[in-house]
Short mmCIF file of N, CA, C and O in Angstrom, two decimals:
data_model
loop_
_atom_site.label_atom_id
_atom_site.label_comp_id
_atom_site.label_asym_id
_atom_site.label_seq_id
_atom_site.Cartn_x
_atom_site.Cartn_y
_atom_site.Cartn_z
N MET A 3 129.80 138.51 -6.07
CA MET A 3 129.33 137.75 -4.89
C MET A 3 127.80 137.71 -4.87
O MET A 3 127.20 138.52 -5.45
N PRO A 4 127.26 136.81 -4.08
CA PRO A 4 125.83 136.69 -4.18
C PRO A 4 125.04 137.50 -3.08
O PRO A 4 125.58 137.81 -1.99
N LEU A 5 123.80 137.79 -3.45
CA LEU A 5 122.85 138.24 -2.53
C LEU A 5 121.94 137.04 -2.23
O LEU A 5 121.29 136.51 -3.14
N ILE A 6 121.96 136.61 -0.99
CA ILE A 6 121.24 135.33 -0.60
C ILE A 6 120.06 135.68 0.24
O ILE A 6 120.15 136.36 1.28
N TYR A 7 118.92 135.11 -0.11
CA TYR A 7 117.65 135.38 0.56
C TYR A 7 117.33 134.16 1.36
O TYR A 7 117.11 133.06 0.79
N ILE A 8 117.18 134.32 2.65
CA ILE A 8 116.80 133.22 3.54
C ILE A 8 115.37 133.57 3.99
O ILE A 8 115.12 134.56 4.64
N THR A 9 114.41 132.72 3.65
CA THR A 9 113.01 133.08 3.87
C THR A 9 112.26 131.87 4.47
O THR A 9 112.82 130.80 4.56
N GLY A 10 111.10 132.17 4.89
CA GLY A 10 110.16 131.09 5.44
C GLY A 10 109.12 131.80 6.31
O GLY A 10 109.21 132.95 6.61
N VAL A 11 108.17 130.96 6.63
CA VAL A 11 107.04 131.48 7.49
C VAL A 11 107.57 131.88 8.86
O VAL A 11 108.70 131.44 9.26
N PRO A 12 106.81 132.71 9.52
CA PRO A 12 107.24 133.09 10.93
C PRO A 12 107.56 131.85 11.77
O PRO A 12 106.82 130.83 11.71
N GLY A 13 108.64 131.97 12.53
CA GLY A 13 109.02 130.85 13.49
C GLY A 13 109.89 129.81 12.92
O GLY A 13 110.18 128.82 13.62
N THR A 14 110.37 129.95 11.66
CA THR A 14 111.21 128.89 11.08
C THR A 14 112.70 129.05 11.32
O THR A 14 113.48 128.26 10.89
N GLY A 15 113.10 130.16 12.03
CA GLY A 15 114.48 130.30 12.37
C GLY A 15 115.28 131.37 11.56
O GLY A 15 116.51 131.37 11.67
N LYS A 16 114.63 132.17 10.81
CA LYS A 16 115.33 133.23 10.03
C LYS A 16 116.14 134.13 10.91
O LYS A 16 117.37 134.37 10.58
N SER A 17 115.63 134.57 11.99
CA SER A 17 116.38 135.47 12.92
C SER A 17 117.56 134.72 13.54
O SER A 17 118.63 135.31 13.76
N THR A 18 117.36 133.50 13.89
CA THR A 18 118.45 132.66 14.46
C THR A 18 119.56 132.49 13.49
O THR A 18 120.74 132.61 13.84
N VAL A 19 119.25 132.19 12.28
CA VAL A 19 120.19 132.05 11.21
C VAL A 19 121.00 133.40 11.03
O VAL A 19 122.22 133.46 10.85
N ARG A 20 120.26 134.46 10.98
CA ARG A 20 120.84 135.79 10.86
C ARG A 20 121.86 136.06 12.01
O ARG A 20 123.02 136.52 11.76
N GLN A 21 121.54 135.76 13.19
CA GLN A 21 122.43 135.92 14.33
C GLN A 21 123.66 135.15 14.18
O GLN A 21 124.77 135.59 14.43
N GLU A 22 123.52 133.92 13.71
CA GLU A 22 124.70 133.06 13.53
C GLU A 22 125.58 133.58 12.42
O GLU A 22 126.83 133.52 12.47
N LEU A 23 125.01 134.02 11.33
CA LEU A 23 125.74 134.62 10.22
C LEU A 23 126.53 135.85 10.74
O LEU A 23 127.70 136.01 10.37
N LEU A 24 125.91 136.71 11.52
CA LEU A 24 126.57 137.85 12.05
C LEU A 24 127.79 137.42 12.93
O LEU A 24 128.82 137.99 12.89
N ARG A 25 127.48 136.44 13.75
CA ARG A 25 128.53 135.90 14.66
C ARG A 25 129.73 135.41 13.89
O ARG A 25 130.87 135.56 14.36
N ARG A 26 129.48 134.92 12.71
CA ARG A 26 130.54 134.38 11.85
C ARG A 26 131.23 135.45 11.03
O ARG A 26 132.06 135.17 10.20
N GLY A 27 130.76 136.68 11.14
CA GLY A 27 131.36 137.81 10.46
C GLY A 27 130.78 138.19 9.09
O GLY A 27 131.32 138.99 8.40
N TYR A 28 129.63 137.61 8.74
CA TYR A 28 128.97 137.87 7.49
C TYR A 28 128.11 139.14 7.64
O TYR A 28 127.63 139.48 8.78
N GLU A 29 127.85 139.76 6.58
CA GLU A 29 126.92 140.87 6.50
C GLU A 29 125.52 140.24 6.33
O GLU A 29 125.25 139.59 5.30
N ALA A 30 124.66 140.39 7.32
CA ALA A 30 123.32 139.78 7.27
C ALA A 30 122.27 140.68 7.84
O ALA A 30 122.57 141.38 8.85
N TYR A 31 121.10 140.73 7.20
CA TYR A 31 120.06 141.62 7.61
C TYR A 31 118.77 140.88 7.91
O TYR A 31 118.51 139.91 7.23
N GLY A 32 118.05 141.39 8.80
CA GLY A 32 116.63 140.85 9.08
C GLY A 32 115.67 141.88 8.59
O GLY A 32 115.81 143.04 8.74
N GLY A 33 114.60 141.36 7.97
CA GLY A 33 113.55 142.25 7.42
C GLY A 33 113.04 143.21 8.50
O GLY A 33 113.06 144.46 8.27
N ALA A 34 112.61 142.70 9.60
CA ALA A 34 112.02 143.50 10.64
C ALA A 34 113.09 144.13 11.49
O ALA A 34 113.05 145.31 11.87
N GLU A 35 114.08 143.32 11.92
CA GLU A 35 115.09 143.77 12.87
C GLU A 35 115.87 144.97 12.34
O GLU A 35 116.32 145.79 13.14
N ASP A 36 116.16 145.03 11.06
CA ASP A 36 116.91 146.05 10.51
C ASP A 36 116.17 147.08 9.70
O ASP A 36 116.73 147.85 8.95
N ASN A 37 114.82 147.11 9.85
CA ASN A 37 113.95 148.01 9.13
C ASN A 37 114.12 147.94 7.63
O ASN A 37 113.94 148.97 6.96
N ILE A 38 114.43 146.74 7.10
CA ILE A 38 114.49 146.50 5.70
C ILE A 38 113.13 146.40 5.12
O ILE A 38 112.80 146.96 4.06
N ALA A 39 112.25 145.70 5.80
CA ALA A 39 110.84 145.55 5.46
C ALA A 39 109.97 146.44 6.34
O ALA A 39 110.43 146.87 7.42
N ALA A 40 108.86 146.78 5.83
CA ALA A 40 107.92 147.68 6.59
C ALA A 40 106.49 147.50 6.06
O ALA A 40 106.29 146.91 4.99
N PHE A 41 105.60 148.01 6.78
CA PHE A 41 104.21 148.10 6.30
C PHE A 41 104.03 149.29 5.39
O PHE A 41 104.60 150.35 5.59
N TYR A 42 103.30 149.06 4.34
CA TYR A 42 103.04 150.12 3.33
C TYR A 42 101.54 150.26 3.05
O TYR A 42 100.79 149.20 3.08
N ASN A 43 101.09 151.42 2.85
CA ASN A 43 99.70 151.63 2.44
C ASN A 43 99.57 151.21 1.01
O ASN A 43 100.27 151.70 0.12
N LYS A 44 98.63 150.30 0.70
CA LYS A 44 98.47 149.80 -0.68
C LYS A 44 98.00 150.84 -1.63
O LYS A 44 98.34 150.86 -2.82
N GLU A 45 97.22 151.80 -1.17
CA GLU A 45 96.71 152.90 -2.08
C GLU A 45 97.68 153.96 -2.42
O GLU A 45 97.84 154.30 -3.58
N THR A 46 98.42 154.46 -1.37
CA THR A 46 99.30 155.55 -1.57
C THR A 46 100.74 155.13 -1.82
O THR A 46 101.57 155.90 -2.27
N GLY A 47 101.09 153.84 -1.39
CA GLY A 47 102.49 153.43 -1.47
C GLY A 47 103.27 153.96 -0.36
O GLY A 47 104.55 153.71 -0.30
N GLU A 48 102.71 154.71 0.54
CA GLU A 48 103.49 155.33 1.65
C GLU A 48 103.96 154.27 2.66
O GLU A 48 103.17 153.41 3.09
N ARG A 49 105.19 154.41 3.10
CA ARG A 49 105.72 153.54 4.14
C ARG A 49 105.21 154.01 5.51
O ARG A 49 105.30 155.21 5.81
N LEU A 50 104.73 153.10 6.37
CA LEU A 50 104.34 153.43 7.66
C LEU A 50 105.48 153.46 8.61
O LEU A 50 106.39 152.64 8.53
N ASP A 51 105.54 154.38 9.53
CA ASP A 51 106.59 154.51 10.55
C ASP A 51 106.25 153.54 11.66
O ASP A 51 105.09 153.54 12.11
N GLY A 52 107.20 152.78 12.10
CA GLY A 52 107.05 151.99 13.23
C GLY A 52 106.37 150.62 12.95
O GLY A 52 105.97 150.26 11.88
N TRP A 53 106.24 149.89 14.11
CA TRP A 53 105.67 148.52 14.02
C TRP A 53 104.16 148.60 14.38
O TRP A 53 103.78 149.40 15.28
N VAL A 54 103.40 147.78 13.71
CA VAL A 54 101.98 147.69 14.07
C VAL A 54 101.80 146.35 14.71
O VAL A 54 102.10 145.28 14.15
N LYS A 55 101.34 146.35 15.92
CA LYS A 55 101.09 145.13 16.72
C LYS A 55 100.05 144.23 16.01
O LYS A 55 99.18 144.71 15.42
N ALA A 56 100.26 142.95 16.17
CA ALA A 56 99.37 142.00 15.50
C ALA A 56 97.92 142.20 15.92
O ALA A 56 97.04 142.05 15.08
N LYS A 57 97.68 142.49 17.14
CA LYS A 57 96.31 142.72 17.62
C LYS A 57 95.62 143.92 16.89
O LYS A 57 94.40 143.99 16.82
N ASP A 58 96.43 144.83 16.40
CA ASP A 58 95.94 145.97 15.72
C ASP A 58 95.72 145.77 14.24
O ASP A 58 95.24 146.63 13.53
N ARG A 59 96.20 144.64 13.73
CA ARG A 59 96.07 144.37 12.27
C ARG A 59 94.78 143.65 12.00
O ARG A 59 94.72 142.48 11.77
N THR A 60 93.73 144.46 12.08
CA THR A 60 92.37 143.90 11.82
C THR A 60 92.27 143.52 10.32
O THR A 60 93.02 143.96 9.50
N PRO A 61 91.20 142.76 9.96
CA PRO A 61 90.95 142.51 8.51
C PRO A 61 90.83 143.80 7.72
O PRO A 61 91.31 143.86 6.62
N GLU A 62 90.23 144.79 8.27
CA GLU A 62 90.07 146.06 7.54
C GLU A 62 91.41 146.73 7.36
O GLU A 62 91.71 147.22 6.29
N TRP A 63 92.24 146.68 8.35
CA TRP A 63 93.57 147.27 8.27
C TRP A 63 94.40 146.44 7.22
O TRP A 63 95.08 147.14 6.44
N LYS A 64 94.37 145.15 7.31
CA LYS A 64 95.09 144.30 6.37
C LYS A 64 94.69 144.54 4.93
O LYS A 64 95.47 144.41 4.00
N ALA A 65 93.44 144.87 4.70
CA ALA A 65 92.94 145.11 3.35
C ALA A 65 93.61 146.35 2.71
O ALA A 65 93.74 146.52 1.53
N LYS A 66 94.10 147.28 3.58
CA LYS A 66 94.67 148.55 3.14
C LYS A 66 96.21 148.56 3.27
O LYS A 66 96.83 149.55 2.78
N HIS A 67 96.82 147.59 3.83
CA HIS A 67 98.21 147.65 4.08
C HIS A 67 98.96 146.31 3.68
O HIS A 67 98.25 145.26 3.65
N THR A 68 100.23 146.39 3.42
CA THR A 68 101.00 145.16 3.07
C THR A 68 102.40 145.23 3.73
O THR A 68 102.91 146.37 4.00
N TRP A 69 103.01 144.14 3.95
CA TRP A 69 104.37 144.06 4.51
C TRP A 69 105.29 143.76 3.32
O TRP A 69 105.11 142.79 2.68
N LYS A 70 106.22 144.66 3.08
CA LYS A 70 107.08 144.44 1.93
C LYS A 70 108.47 145.08 2.11
O LYS A 70 108.74 145.86 3.01
N ILE A 71 109.31 144.79 1.12
CA ILE A 71 110.59 145.44 1.00
C ILE A 71 110.52 146.30 -0.31
O ILE A 71 110.15 145.78 -1.33
N ALA A 72 110.93 147.50 -0.17
CA ALA A 72 110.89 148.35 -1.38
C ALA A 72 111.95 147.84 -2.41
O ALA A 72 113.06 147.37 -2.01
N ARG A 73 111.59 147.84 -3.62
CA ARG A 73 112.52 147.45 -4.68
C ARG A 73 113.86 148.14 -4.64
O ARG A 73 114.91 147.51 -4.77
N GLU A 74 113.87 149.40 -4.33
CA GLU A 74 115.14 150.19 -4.22
C GLU A 74 116.06 149.67 -3.14
O GLU A 74 117.21 149.63 -3.27
N THR A 75 115.46 149.27 -2.02
CA THR A 75 116.22 148.71 -0.98
C THR A 75 116.85 147.40 -1.32
O THR A 75 117.99 147.15 -1.03
N GLY A 76 116.10 146.53 -1.97
CA GLY A 76 116.63 145.29 -2.46
C GLY A 76 117.74 145.52 -3.49
O GLY A 76 118.78 144.82 -3.47
N GLN A 77 117.57 146.48 -4.39
CA GLN A 77 118.60 146.81 -5.32
C GLN A 77 119.87 147.32 -4.71
O GLN A 77 120.97 146.95 -5.13
N GLU A 78 119.76 148.12 -3.67
CA GLU A 78 120.93 148.62 -2.94
C GLU A 78 121.70 147.44 -2.31
O GLU A 78 122.96 147.42 -2.42
N LEU A 79 121.03 146.48 -1.77
CA LEU A 79 121.69 145.33 -1.19
C LEU A 79 122.39 144.49 -2.32
O LEU A 79 123.53 144.07 -2.22
N LYS A 80 121.70 144.33 -3.41
CA LYS A 80 122.24 143.65 -4.58
C LYS A 80 123.58 144.31 -5.08
O LYS A 80 124.59 143.64 -5.37
N ASP A 81 123.53 145.62 -5.14
CA ASP A 81 124.65 146.40 -5.64
C ASP A 81 125.84 146.22 -4.66
O ASP A 81 127.00 146.09 -5.11
N ARG A 82 125.60 146.24 -3.36
CA ARG A 82 126.65 146.10 -2.37
C ARG A 82 127.16 144.66 -2.32
O ARG A 82 128.27 144.42 -1.92
N ALA A 83 126.34 143.70 -2.80
CA ALA A 83 126.81 142.28 -2.77
C ALA A 83 127.76 141.95 -3.91
O ALA A 83 128.20 140.83 -4.04
N LYS A 84 128.12 142.94 -4.73
CA LYS A 84 129.11 142.67 -5.79
C LYS A 84 130.48 142.39 -5.24
O LYS A 84 131.27 141.69 -5.89
N SER A 85 130.77 142.84 -4.04
CA SER A 85 132.15 142.72 -3.48
C SER A 85 132.21 141.66 -2.37
O SER A 85 133.25 141.28 -1.90
N LYS A 86 131.00 141.24 -1.86
CA LYS A 86 131.00 140.27 -0.74
C LYS A 86 129.61 139.68 -0.69
O LYS A 86 128.62 140.36 -1.06
N PRO A 87 129.49 138.49 -0.11
CA PRO A 87 128.13 137.90 0.04
C PRO A 87 127.34 138.69 1.09
O PRO A 87 127.92 139.06 2.10
N ILE A 88 126.06 138.93 0.84
CA ILE A 88 125.18 139.55 1.70
C ILE A 88 123.97 138.66 1.87
O ILE A 88 123.47 138.08 0.95
N PHE A 89 123.49 138.47 3.15
CA PHE A 89 122.34 137.64 3.46
C PHE A 89 121.18 138.51 3.87
O PHE A 89 121.38 139.46 4.66
N LEU A 90 119.99 138.26 3.37
CA LEU A 90 118.77 138.93 3.80
C LEU A 90 117.82 137.81 4.31
O LEU A 90 117.43 136.91 3.58
N CYS A 91 117.50 137.93 5.60
CA CYS A 91 116.66 136.93 6.30
C CYS A 91 115.29 137.60 6.51
O CYS A 91 115.16 138.48 7.39
N ALA A 92 114.33 137.22 5.70
CA ALA A 92 113.01 137.93 5.76
C ALA A 92 111.91 137.10 5.04
O ALA A 92 112.23 136.14 4.35
N VAL A 93 110.73 137.61 5.19
CA VAL A 93 109.60 137.09 4.42
C VAL A 93 108.67 138.32 4.17
O VAL A 93 108.42 139.07 5.12
N THR A 94 108.27 138.51 2.93
CA THR A 94 107.32 139.67 2.68
C THR A 94 106.30 139.17 1.68
O THR A 94 106.41 138.10 1.06
N TYR A 95 105.28 140.05 1.43
CA TYR A 95 104.28 139.70 0.50
C TYR A 95 104.68 139.97 -0.98
O TYR A 95 104.03 139.48 -1.93
N ASN A 96 105.74 140.74 -1.13
CA ASN A 96 106.16 141.14 -2.47
C ASN A 96 107.52 140.44 -2.95
O ASN A 96 107.96 140.78 -3.96
N ASP A 97 108.00 139.50 -2.19
CA ASP A 97 109.34 138.99 -2.52
C ASP A 97 109.31 138.25 -3.87
O ASP A 97 110.20 138.56 -4.69
N ILE A 98 108.38 137.36 -4.17
CA ILE A 98 108.43 136.64 -5.42
C ILE A 98 108.10 137.54 -6.58
O ILE A 98 108.80 137.58 -7.59
N ASP A 99 107.09 138.39 -6.46
CA ASP A 99 106.62 139.27 -7.59
C ASP A 99 107.61 140.41 -7.91
O ASP A 99 107.73 140.76 -9.05
N GLU A 100 108.21 141.03 -6.85
CA GLU A 100 108.93 142.21 -7.08
C GLU A 100 110.46 142.12 -6.85
O GLU A 100 111.20 143.00 -7.30
N LEU A 101 110.89 141.13 -6.09
CA LEU A 101 112.29 141.06 -5.67
C LEU A 101 113.09 139.88 -6.13
O LEU A 101 114.30 139.82 -6.05
N TRP A 102 112.41 138.80 -6.51
CA TRP A 102 113.02 137.49 -6.75
C TRP A 102 114.23 137.55 -7.63
O TRP A 102 115.21 136.90 -7.45
N ASP A 103 114.13 138.39 -8.69
CA ASP A 103 115.31 138.46 -9.64
C ASP A 103 116.58 139.06 -9.06
O ASP A 103 117.64 138.92 -9.61
N LEU A 104 116.43 139.73 -7.87
CA LEU A 104 117.69 140.27 -7.31
C LEU A 104 118.54 139.27 -6.56
O LEU A 104 119.71 139.52 -6.35
N PHE A 105 117.95 138.14 -6.21
CA PHE A 105 118.63 137.18 -5.40
C PHE A 105 119.36 136.15 -6.24
O PHE A 105 118.86 135.63 -7.21
N ASP A 106 120.62 135.87 -5.80
CA ASP A 106 121.39 134.81 -6.52
C ASP A 106 121.05 133.44 -5.98
O ASP A 106 121.10 132.46 -6.73
N LYS A 107 120.66 133.35 -4.70
CA LYS A 107 120.28 132.14 -4.07
C LYS A 107 119.07 132.42 -3.15
O LYS A 107 119.03 133.44 -2.54
N VAL A 108 118.19 131.43 -3.06
CA VAL A 108 117.08 131.54 -2.12
C VAL A 108 117.00 130.25 -1.33
O VAL A 108 117.01 129.16 -1.89
N ILE A 109 117.00 130.44 -0.02
CA ILE A 109 116.94 129.29 0.85
C ILE A 109 115.64 129.43 1.70
O ILE A 109 115.37 130.45 2.23
#
């Protein structure tokens, strides 16, 4: 079965699509809603706990941090998608470079 990535810039309806998929009985995850994606320190690779408000993401802060999904997390979803379709509704800075090969379909 496929691992399907539904992506797009903020405000394009990823969360709304996720809610509808859940309503229809599919396994669907949101990057932020389900803590699949997180902020990471670019130098140490350490995952930050919690959400950082937009007003606190200064240019200096952004230079040291990134929003991403760990490769291991993506691989776990891919492995679980062998028996049923799984949807991931998210957008990250590392999706194309580090995760793209895990997805069977990208919307």
